[in-house]
PDB file of C-alpha atoms in Angstrom:
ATOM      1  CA  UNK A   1      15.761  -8.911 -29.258  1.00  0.00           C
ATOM      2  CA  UNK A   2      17.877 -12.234 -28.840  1.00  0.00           C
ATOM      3  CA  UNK A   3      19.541 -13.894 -31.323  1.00  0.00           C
ATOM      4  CA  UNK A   4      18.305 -17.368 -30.686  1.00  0.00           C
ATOM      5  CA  UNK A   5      14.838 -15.822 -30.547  1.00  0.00           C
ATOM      6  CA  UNK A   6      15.424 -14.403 -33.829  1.00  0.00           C
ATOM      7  CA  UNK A   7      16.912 -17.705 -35.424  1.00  0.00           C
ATOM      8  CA  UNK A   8      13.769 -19.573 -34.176  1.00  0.00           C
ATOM      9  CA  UNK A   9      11.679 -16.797 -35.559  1.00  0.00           C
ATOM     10  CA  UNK A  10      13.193 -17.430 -39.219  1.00  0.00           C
ATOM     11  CA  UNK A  11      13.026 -21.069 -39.097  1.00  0.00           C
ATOM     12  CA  UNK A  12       9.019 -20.842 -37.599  1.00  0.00           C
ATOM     13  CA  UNK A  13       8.584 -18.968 -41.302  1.00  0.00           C
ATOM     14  CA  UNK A  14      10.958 -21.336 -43.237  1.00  0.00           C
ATOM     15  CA  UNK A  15       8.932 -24.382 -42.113  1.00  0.00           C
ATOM     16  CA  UNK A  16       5.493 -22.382 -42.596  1.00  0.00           C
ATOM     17  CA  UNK A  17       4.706 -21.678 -39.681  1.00  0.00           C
ATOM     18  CA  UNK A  18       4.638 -17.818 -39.605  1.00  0.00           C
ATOM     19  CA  UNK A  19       1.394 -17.762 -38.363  1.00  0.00           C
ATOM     20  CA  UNK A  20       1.555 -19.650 -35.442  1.00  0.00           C
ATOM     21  CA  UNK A  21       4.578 -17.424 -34.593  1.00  0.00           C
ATOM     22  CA  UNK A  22       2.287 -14.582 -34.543  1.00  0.00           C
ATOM     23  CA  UNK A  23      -0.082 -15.915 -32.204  1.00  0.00           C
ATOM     24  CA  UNK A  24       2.834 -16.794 -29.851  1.00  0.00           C
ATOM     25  CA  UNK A  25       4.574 -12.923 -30.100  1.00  0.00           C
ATOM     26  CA  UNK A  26       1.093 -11.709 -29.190  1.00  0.00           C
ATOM     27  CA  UNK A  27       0.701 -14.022 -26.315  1.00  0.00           C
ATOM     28  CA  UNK A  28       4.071 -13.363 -25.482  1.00  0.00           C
ATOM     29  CA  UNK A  29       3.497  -9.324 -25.721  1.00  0.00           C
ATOM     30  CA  UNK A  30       0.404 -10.195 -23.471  1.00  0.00           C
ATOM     31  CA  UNK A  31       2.586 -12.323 -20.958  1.00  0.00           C
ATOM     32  CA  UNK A  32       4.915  -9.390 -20.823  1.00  0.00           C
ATOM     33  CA  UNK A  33       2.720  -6.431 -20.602  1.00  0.00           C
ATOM     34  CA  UNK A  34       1.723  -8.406 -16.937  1.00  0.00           C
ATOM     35  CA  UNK A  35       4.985  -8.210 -15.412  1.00  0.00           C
ATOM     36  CA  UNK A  36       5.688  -4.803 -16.728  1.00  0.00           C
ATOM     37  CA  UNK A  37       1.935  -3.788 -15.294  1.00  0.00           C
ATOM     38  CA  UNK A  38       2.870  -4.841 -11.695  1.00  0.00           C
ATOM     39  CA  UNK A  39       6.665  -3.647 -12.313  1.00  0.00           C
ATOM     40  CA  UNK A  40       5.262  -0.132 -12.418  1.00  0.00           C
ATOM     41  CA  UNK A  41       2.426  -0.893  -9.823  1.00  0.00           C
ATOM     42  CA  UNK A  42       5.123  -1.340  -7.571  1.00  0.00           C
ATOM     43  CA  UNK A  43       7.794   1.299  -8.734  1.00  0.00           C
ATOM     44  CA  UNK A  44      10.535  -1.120  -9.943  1.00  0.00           C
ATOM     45  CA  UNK A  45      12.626   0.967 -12.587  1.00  0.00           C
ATOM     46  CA  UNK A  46      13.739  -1.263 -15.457  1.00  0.00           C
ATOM     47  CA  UNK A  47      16.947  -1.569 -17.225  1.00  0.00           C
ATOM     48  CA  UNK A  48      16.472  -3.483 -20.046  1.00  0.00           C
ATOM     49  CA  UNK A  49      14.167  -6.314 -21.540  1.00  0.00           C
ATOM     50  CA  UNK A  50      15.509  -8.553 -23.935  1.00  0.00           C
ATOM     51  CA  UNK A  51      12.875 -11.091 -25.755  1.00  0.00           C
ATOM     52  CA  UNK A  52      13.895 -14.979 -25.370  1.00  0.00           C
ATOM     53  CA  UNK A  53      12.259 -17.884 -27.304  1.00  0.00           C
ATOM     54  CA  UNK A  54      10.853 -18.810 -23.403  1.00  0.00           C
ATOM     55  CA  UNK A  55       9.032 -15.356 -22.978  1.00  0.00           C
ATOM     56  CA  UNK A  56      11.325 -11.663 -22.252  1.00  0.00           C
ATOM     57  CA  UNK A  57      14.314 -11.543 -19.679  1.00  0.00           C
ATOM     58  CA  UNK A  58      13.472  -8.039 -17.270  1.00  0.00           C
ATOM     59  CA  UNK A  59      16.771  -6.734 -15.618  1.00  0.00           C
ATOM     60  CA  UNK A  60      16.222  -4.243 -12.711  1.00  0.00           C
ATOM     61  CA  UNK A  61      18.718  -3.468 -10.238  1.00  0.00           C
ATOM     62  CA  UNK A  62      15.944  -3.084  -7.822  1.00  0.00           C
ATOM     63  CA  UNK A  63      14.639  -6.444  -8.002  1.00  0.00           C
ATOM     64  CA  UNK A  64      17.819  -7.582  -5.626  1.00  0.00           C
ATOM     65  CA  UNK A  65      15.769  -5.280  -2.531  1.00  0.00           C
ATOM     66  CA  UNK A  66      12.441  -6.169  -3.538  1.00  0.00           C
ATOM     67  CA  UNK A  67      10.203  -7.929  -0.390  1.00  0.00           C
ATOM     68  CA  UNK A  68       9.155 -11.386  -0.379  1.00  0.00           C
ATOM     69  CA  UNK A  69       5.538 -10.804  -1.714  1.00  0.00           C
ATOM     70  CA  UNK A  70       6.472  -8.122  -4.491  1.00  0.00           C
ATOM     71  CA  UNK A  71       9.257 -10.067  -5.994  1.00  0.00           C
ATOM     72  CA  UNK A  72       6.808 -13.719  -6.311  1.00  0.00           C
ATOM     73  CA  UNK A  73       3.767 -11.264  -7.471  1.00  0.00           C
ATOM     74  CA  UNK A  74       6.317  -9.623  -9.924  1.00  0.00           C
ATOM     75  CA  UNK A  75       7.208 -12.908 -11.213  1.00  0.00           C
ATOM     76  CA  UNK A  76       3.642 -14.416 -11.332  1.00  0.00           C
ATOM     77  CA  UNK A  77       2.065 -11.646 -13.244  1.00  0.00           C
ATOM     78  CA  UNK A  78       2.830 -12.715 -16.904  1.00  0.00           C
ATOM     79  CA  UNK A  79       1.358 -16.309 -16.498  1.00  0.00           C
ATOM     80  CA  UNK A  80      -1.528 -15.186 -14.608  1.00  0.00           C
ATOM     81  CA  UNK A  81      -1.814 -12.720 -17.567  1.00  0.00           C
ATOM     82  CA  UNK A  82      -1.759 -15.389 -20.157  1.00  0.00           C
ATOM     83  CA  UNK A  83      -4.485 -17.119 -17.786  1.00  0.00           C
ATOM     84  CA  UNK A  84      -6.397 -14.453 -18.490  1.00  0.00           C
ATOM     85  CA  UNK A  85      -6.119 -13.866 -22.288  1.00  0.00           C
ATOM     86  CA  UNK A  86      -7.453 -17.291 -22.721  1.00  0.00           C
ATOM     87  CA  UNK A  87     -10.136 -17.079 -20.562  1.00  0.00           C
ATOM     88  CA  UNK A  88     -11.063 -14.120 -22.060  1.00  0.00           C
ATOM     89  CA  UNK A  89     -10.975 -15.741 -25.689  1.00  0.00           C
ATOM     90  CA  UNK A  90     -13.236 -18.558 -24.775  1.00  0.00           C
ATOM     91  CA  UNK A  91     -15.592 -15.628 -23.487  1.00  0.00           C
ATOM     92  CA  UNK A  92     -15.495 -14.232 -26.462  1.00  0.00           C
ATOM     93  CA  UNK A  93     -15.831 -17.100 -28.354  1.00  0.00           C
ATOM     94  CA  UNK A  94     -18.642 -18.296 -26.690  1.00  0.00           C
ATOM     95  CA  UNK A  95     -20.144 -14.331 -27.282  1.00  0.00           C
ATOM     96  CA  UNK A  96     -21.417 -13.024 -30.394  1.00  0.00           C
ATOM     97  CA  UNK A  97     -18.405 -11.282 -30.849  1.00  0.00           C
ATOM     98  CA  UNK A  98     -17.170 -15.054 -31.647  1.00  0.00           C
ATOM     99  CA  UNK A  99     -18.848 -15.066 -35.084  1.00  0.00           C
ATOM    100  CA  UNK A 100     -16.454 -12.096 -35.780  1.00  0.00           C
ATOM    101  CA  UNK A 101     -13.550 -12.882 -34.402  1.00  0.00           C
ATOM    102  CA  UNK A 102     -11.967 -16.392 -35.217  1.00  0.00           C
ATOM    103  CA  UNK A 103     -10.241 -17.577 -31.746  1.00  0.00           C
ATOM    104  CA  UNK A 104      -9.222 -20.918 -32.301  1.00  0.00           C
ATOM    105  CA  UNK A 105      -8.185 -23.641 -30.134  1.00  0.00           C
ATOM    106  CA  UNK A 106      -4.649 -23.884 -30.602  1.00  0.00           C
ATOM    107  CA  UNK A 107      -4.572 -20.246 -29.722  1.00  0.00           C
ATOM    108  CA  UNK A 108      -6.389 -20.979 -26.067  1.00  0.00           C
ATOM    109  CA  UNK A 109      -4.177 -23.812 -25.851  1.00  0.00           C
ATOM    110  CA  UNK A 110      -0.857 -21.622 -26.972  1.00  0.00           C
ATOM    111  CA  UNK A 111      -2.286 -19.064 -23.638  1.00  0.00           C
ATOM    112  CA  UNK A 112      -2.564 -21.921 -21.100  1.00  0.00           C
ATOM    113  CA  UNK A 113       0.948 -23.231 -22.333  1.00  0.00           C
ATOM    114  CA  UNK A 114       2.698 -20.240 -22.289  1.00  0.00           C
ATOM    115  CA  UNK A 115       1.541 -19.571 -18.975  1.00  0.00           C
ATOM    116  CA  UNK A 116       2.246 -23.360 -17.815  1.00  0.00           C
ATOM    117  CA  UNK A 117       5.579 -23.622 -18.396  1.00  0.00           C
ATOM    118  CA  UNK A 118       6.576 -19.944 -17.245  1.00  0.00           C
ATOM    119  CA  UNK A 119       5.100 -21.506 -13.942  1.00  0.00           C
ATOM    120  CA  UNK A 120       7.678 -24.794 -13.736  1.00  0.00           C
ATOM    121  CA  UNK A 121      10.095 -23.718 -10.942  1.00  0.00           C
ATOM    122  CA  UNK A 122      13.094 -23.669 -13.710  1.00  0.00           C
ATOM    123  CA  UNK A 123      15.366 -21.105 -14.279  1.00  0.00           C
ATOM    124  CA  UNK A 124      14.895 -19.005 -16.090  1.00  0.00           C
ATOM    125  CA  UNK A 125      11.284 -19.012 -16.146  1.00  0.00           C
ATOM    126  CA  UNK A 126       8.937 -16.822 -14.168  1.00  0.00           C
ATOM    127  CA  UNK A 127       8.383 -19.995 -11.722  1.00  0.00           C
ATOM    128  CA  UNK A 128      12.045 -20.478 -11.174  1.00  0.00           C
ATOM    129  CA  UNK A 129      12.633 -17.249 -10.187  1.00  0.00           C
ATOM    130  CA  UNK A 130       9.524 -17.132  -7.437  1.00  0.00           C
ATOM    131  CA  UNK A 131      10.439 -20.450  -5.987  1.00  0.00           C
ATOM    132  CA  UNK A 132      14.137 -19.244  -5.649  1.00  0.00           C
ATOM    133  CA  UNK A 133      12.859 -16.412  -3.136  1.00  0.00           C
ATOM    134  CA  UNK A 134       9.697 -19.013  -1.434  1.00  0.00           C
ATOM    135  CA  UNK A 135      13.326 -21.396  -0.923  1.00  0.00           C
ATOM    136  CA  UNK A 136      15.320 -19.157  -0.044  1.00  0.00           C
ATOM    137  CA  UNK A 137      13.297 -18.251   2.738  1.00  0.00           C
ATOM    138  CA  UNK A 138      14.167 -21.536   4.662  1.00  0.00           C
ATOM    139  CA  UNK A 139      17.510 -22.222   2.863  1.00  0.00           C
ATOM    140  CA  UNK A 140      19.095 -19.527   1.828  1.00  0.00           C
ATOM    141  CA  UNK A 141      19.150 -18.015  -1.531  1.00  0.00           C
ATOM    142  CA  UNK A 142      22.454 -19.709  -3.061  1.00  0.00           C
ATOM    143  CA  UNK A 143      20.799 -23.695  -3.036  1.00  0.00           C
ATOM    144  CA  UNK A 144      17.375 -21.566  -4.041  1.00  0.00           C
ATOM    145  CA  UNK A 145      19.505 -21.211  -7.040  1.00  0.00           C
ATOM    146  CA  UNK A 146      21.258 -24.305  -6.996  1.00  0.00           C
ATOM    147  CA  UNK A 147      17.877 -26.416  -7.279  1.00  0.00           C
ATOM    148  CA  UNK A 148      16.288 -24.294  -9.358  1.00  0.00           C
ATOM    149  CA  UNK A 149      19.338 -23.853 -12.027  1.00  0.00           C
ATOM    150  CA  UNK A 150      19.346 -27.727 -12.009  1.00  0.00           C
ATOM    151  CA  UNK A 151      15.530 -27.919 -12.890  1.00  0.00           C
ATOM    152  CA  UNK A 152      16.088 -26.189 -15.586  1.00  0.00           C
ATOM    153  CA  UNK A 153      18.955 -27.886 -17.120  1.00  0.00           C
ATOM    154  CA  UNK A 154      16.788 -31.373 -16.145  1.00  0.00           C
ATOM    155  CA  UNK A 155      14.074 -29.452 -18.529  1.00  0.00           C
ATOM    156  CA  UNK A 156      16.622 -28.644 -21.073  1.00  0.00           C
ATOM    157  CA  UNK A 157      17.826 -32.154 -21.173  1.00  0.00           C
ATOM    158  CA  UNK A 158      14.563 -33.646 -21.635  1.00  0.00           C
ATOM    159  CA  UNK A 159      14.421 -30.942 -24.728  1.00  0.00           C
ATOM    160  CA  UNK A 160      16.841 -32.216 -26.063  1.00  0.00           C
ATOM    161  CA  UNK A 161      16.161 -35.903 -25.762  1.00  0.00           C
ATOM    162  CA  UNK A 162      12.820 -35.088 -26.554  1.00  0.00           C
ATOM    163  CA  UNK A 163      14.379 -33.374 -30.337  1.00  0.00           C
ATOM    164  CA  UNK A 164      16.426 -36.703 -30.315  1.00  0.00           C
ATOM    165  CA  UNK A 165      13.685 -39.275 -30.257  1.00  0.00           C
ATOM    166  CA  UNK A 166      11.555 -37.670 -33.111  1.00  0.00           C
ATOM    167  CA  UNK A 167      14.673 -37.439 -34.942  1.00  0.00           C
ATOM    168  CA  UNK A 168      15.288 -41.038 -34.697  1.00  0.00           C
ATOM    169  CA  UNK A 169      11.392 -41.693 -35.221  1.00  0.00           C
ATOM    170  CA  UNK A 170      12.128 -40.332 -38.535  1.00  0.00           C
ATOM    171  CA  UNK A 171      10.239 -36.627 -37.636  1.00  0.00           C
ATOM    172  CA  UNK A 172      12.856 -34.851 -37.147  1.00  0.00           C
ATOM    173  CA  UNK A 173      11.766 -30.841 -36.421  1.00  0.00           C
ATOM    174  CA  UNK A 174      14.274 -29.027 -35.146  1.00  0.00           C
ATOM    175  CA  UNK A 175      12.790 -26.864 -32.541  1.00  0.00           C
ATOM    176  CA  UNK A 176      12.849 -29.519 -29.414  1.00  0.00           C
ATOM    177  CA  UNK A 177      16.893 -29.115 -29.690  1.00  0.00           C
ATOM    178  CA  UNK A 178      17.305 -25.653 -30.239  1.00  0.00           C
ATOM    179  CA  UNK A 179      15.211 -24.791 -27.247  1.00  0.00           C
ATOM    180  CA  UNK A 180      16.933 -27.452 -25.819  1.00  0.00           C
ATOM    181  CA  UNK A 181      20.545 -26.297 -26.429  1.00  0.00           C
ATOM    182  CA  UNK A 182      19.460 -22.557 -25.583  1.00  0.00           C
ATOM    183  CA  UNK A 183      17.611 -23.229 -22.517  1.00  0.00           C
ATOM    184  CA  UNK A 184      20.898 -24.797 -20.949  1.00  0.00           C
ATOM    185  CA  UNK A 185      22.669 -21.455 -22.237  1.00  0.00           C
ATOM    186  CA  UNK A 186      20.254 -19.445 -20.804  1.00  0.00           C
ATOM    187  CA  UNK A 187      20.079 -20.883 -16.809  1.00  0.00           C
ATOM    188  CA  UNK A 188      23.533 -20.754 -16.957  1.00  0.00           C
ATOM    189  CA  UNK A 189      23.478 -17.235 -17.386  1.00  0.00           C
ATOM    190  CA  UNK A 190      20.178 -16.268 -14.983  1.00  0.00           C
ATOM    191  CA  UNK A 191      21.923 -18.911 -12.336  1.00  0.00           C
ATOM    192  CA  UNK A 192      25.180 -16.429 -12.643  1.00  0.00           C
ATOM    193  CA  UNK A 193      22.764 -13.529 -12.521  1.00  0.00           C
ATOM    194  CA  UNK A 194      20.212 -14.404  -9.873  1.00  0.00           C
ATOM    195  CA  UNK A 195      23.610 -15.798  -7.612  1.00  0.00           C
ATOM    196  CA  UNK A 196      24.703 -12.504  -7.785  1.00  0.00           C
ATOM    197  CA  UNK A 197      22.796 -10.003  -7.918  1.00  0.00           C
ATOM    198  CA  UNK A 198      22.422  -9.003  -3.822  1.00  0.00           C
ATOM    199  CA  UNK A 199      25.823  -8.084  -4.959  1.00  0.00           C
ATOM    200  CA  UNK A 200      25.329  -5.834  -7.745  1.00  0.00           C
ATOM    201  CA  UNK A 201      25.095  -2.348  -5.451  1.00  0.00           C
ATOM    202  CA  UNK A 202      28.027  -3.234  -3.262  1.00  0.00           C
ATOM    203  CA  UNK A 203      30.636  -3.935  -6.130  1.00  0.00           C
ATOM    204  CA  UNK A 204      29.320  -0.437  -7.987  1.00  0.00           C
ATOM    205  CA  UNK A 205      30.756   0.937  -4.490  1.00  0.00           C
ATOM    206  CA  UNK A 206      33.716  -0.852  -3.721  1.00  0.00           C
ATOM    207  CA  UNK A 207      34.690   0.502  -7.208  1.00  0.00           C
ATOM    208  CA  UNK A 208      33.846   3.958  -6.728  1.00  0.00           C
ATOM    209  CA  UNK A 209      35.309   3.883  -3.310  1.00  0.00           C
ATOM    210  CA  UNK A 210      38.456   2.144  -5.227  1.00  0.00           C
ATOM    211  CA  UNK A 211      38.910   5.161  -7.577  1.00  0.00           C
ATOM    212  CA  UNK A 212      38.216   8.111  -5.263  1.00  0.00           C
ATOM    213  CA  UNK A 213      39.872   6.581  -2.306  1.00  0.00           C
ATOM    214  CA  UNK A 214      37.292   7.702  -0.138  1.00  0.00           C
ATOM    215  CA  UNK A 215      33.635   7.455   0.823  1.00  0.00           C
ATOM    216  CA  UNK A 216      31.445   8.891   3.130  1.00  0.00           C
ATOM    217  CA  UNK A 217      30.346   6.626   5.978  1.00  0.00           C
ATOM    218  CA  UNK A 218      26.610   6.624   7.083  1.00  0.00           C
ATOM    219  CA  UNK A 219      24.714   5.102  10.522  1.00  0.00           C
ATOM    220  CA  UNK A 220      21.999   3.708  10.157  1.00  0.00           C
ATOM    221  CA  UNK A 221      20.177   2.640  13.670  1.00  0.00           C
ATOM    222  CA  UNK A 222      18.519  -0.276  13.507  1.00  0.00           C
ATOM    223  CA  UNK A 223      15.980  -2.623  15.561  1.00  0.00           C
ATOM    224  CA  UNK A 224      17.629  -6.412  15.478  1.00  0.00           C
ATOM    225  CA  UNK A 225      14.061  -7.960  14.719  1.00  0.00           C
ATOM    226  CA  UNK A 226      13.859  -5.736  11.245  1.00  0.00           C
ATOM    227  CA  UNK A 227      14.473  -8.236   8.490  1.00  0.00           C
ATOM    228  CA  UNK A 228      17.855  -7.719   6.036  1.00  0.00           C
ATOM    229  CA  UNK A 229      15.698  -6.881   3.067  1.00  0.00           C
ATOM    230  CA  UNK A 230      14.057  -3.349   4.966  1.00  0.00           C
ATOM    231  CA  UNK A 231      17.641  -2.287   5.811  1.00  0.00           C
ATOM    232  CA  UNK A 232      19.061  -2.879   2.434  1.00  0.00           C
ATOM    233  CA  UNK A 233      16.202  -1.056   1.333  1.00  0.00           C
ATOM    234  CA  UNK A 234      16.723   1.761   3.650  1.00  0.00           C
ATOM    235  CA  UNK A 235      20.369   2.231   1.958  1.00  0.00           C
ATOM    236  CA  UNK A 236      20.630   5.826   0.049  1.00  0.00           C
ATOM    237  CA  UNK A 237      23.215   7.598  -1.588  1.00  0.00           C
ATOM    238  CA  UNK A 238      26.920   6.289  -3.471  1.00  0.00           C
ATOM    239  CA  UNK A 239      28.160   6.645   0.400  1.00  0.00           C
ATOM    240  CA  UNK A 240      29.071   3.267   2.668  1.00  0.00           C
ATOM    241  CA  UNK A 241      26.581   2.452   5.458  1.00  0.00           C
ATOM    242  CA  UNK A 242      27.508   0.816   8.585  1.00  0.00           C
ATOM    243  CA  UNK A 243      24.194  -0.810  10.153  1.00  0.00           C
ATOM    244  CA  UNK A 244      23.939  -0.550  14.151  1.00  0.00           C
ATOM    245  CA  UNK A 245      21.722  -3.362  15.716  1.00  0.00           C
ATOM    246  CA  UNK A 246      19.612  -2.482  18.872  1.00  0.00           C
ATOM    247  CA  UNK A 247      17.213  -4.283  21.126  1.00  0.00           C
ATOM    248  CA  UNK A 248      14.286  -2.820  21.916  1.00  0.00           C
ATOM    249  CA  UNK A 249      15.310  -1.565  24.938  1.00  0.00           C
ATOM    250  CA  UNK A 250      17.887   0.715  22.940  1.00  0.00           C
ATOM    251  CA  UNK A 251      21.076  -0.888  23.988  1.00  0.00           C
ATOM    252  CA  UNK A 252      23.852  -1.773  20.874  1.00  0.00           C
ATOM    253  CA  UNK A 253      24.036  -5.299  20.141  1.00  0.00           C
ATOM    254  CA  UNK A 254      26.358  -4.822  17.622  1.00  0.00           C
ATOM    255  CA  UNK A 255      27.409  -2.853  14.278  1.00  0.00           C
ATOM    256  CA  UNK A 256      27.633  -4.641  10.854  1.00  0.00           C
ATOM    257  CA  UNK A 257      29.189  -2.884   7.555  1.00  0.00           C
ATOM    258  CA  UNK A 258      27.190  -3.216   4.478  1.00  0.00           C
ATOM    259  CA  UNK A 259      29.473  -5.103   2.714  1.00  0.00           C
ATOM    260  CA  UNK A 260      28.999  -8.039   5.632  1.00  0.00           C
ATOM    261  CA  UNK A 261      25.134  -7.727   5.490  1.00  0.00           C
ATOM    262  CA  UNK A 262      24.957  -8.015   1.855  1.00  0.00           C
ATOM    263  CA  UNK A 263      27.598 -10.975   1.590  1.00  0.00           C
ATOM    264  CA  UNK A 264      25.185 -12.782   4.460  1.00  0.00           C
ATOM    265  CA  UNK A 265      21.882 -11.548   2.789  1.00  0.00           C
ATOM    266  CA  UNK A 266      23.429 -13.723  -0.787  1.00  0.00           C
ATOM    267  CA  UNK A 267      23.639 -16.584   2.357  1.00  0.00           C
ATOM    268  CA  UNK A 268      20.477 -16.517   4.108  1.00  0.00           C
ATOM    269  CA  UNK A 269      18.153 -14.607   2.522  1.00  0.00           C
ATOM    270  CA  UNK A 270      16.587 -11.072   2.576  1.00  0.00           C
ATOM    271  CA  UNK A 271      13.932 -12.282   5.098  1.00  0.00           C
ATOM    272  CA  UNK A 272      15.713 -13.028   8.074  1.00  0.00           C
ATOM    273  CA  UNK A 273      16.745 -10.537  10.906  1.00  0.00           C
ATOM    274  CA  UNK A 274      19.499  -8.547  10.639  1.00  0.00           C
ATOM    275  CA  UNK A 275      20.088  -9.667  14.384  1.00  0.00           C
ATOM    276  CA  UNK A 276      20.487 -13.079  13.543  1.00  0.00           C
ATOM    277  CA  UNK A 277      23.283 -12.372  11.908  1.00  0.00           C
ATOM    278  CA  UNK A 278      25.151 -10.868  14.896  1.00  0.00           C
ATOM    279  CA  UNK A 279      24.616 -14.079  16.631  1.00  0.00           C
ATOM    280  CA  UNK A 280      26.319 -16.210  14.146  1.00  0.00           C
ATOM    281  CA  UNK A 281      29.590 -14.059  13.696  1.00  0.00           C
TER     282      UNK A 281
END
């Protein structure tokens, strides 16, 4: 559980408004349980999750090989799950299940929101993180990250003047600035994260390789048109892999080491071909 998330938490029931904060962890649980649905749909093993005032942070070291379509599905499924929850409450509102069960407006309207503002491309919000990979595509993952990071601080800044102008109005409430000042905090750290992450598997190596002295060396034989992300993915074992790069008629184009590929694939992207980067050595 954050900190901040638990600060906000205590000052939601200081100001009475403990059960609106219990609406939002259950929309919240909701909005999670989506991205953990399609994490195991698609076999991504999970290292931690760590609850933020802005919805839960998920850390996998496989995210960093995930394909194009599983990573912006991944990161879509907890607003499209809040998308659901509230159309399901105004079914059942409009059902007679509705005369038992009080769904309000401000809890449909809590749903759409939560889901809305996962889906501004910010970091680090579910929408920032799926338009860093749709960018990336064209240019390259590092100014993915580099607009999106900036989003979010723009987002963060408006918080914050947001916070400032009540205050001045004379209703001052303190949440605009604390999500304000903890949004900044927070795509500072997801804009170190997401920058490097590609990198995560090849430093665990170079420091294994640094304390044993050795490593085993594997081949892998590869057709230049096969995109970075399939050959990353192809990687196994704590051994080194050195990629060679054929055409299809067979014939070596080239051999790349994985710590090259990797240090290109942060550059360009997991989407383009591995042979591409042969021609730009």
């Amino acid at each position: 559980m954050d900190t901040a998330f638990l600060i906000l938490a205590a000052a939601a029931f200081a100001f009475g408004q403990g059960g609106r904060l219990l609406s939002l962890l259950f929309i919240l649980a909701v909005h999670e349980a989506g991205h953990l649905w399609i994490a195991r749909a698609l076999g991504v093993p999970l290292t931690s999750i760590r609850v933020t005032p802005f919805g839960a942070i998920i850390r996998s070291d496989s995210l960093a090989v995930l394909g194009f379509f599983e990573e912006v599905t991944l990161s879509l499924a907890g607003p499209a799950a809040n998308g659901l929850l509230a159309l399901g409450a105004m079914l059942i509102r409009q059902s007679p299940l509705g005369s038992y069960l009080m769904v309000t407006d401000e809890f449909i309207i809590l749903c759409l929101g939560m889901g809305a503002v996962n889906l501004f491309p910010a970091l680090p919000l579910d929408g920032g993180r799926a338009a860093c990979r749709l960018m990336g595509r064209w240019i390259g993952p590092r100014a993915a990250v580099c607009i999106s990071g900036a989003l979010g601080y723009g987002a963060a800044i408006g918080l914050i003047g947001y916070g400032a102008y009540l205050w001045i109005g004379g209703a001052f409430t303190p949440f605009p600035l604390a999500a304000g000042g903890y949004l900044i905090w927070a795509v500072w750290e997801s804009w170190q994260s997401e920058r490097f992450r590609c990198m995560r598997a090849l430093s665990g190596r170079q420091s294994r390789f640094q304390q044993a002295g050795a490593v085993t060396v594997q081949r892998l034989r590869v057709l230049h048109t096969l995109p970075v992300g399939k050959v990353i993915r192809s990687f196994r074992g704590e051994g080194y892999h050195e990629v060679m790069v054929v055409d299809r008629r067979g014939n070596t184009l080239g051999i790349i080491g994985e710590d090259q590929l990797i240090r290109r694939a942060v550059e360009r992207g997991m989407d383009v071909t591995v042979g591409s980067f042969l021609r730009n050595r």
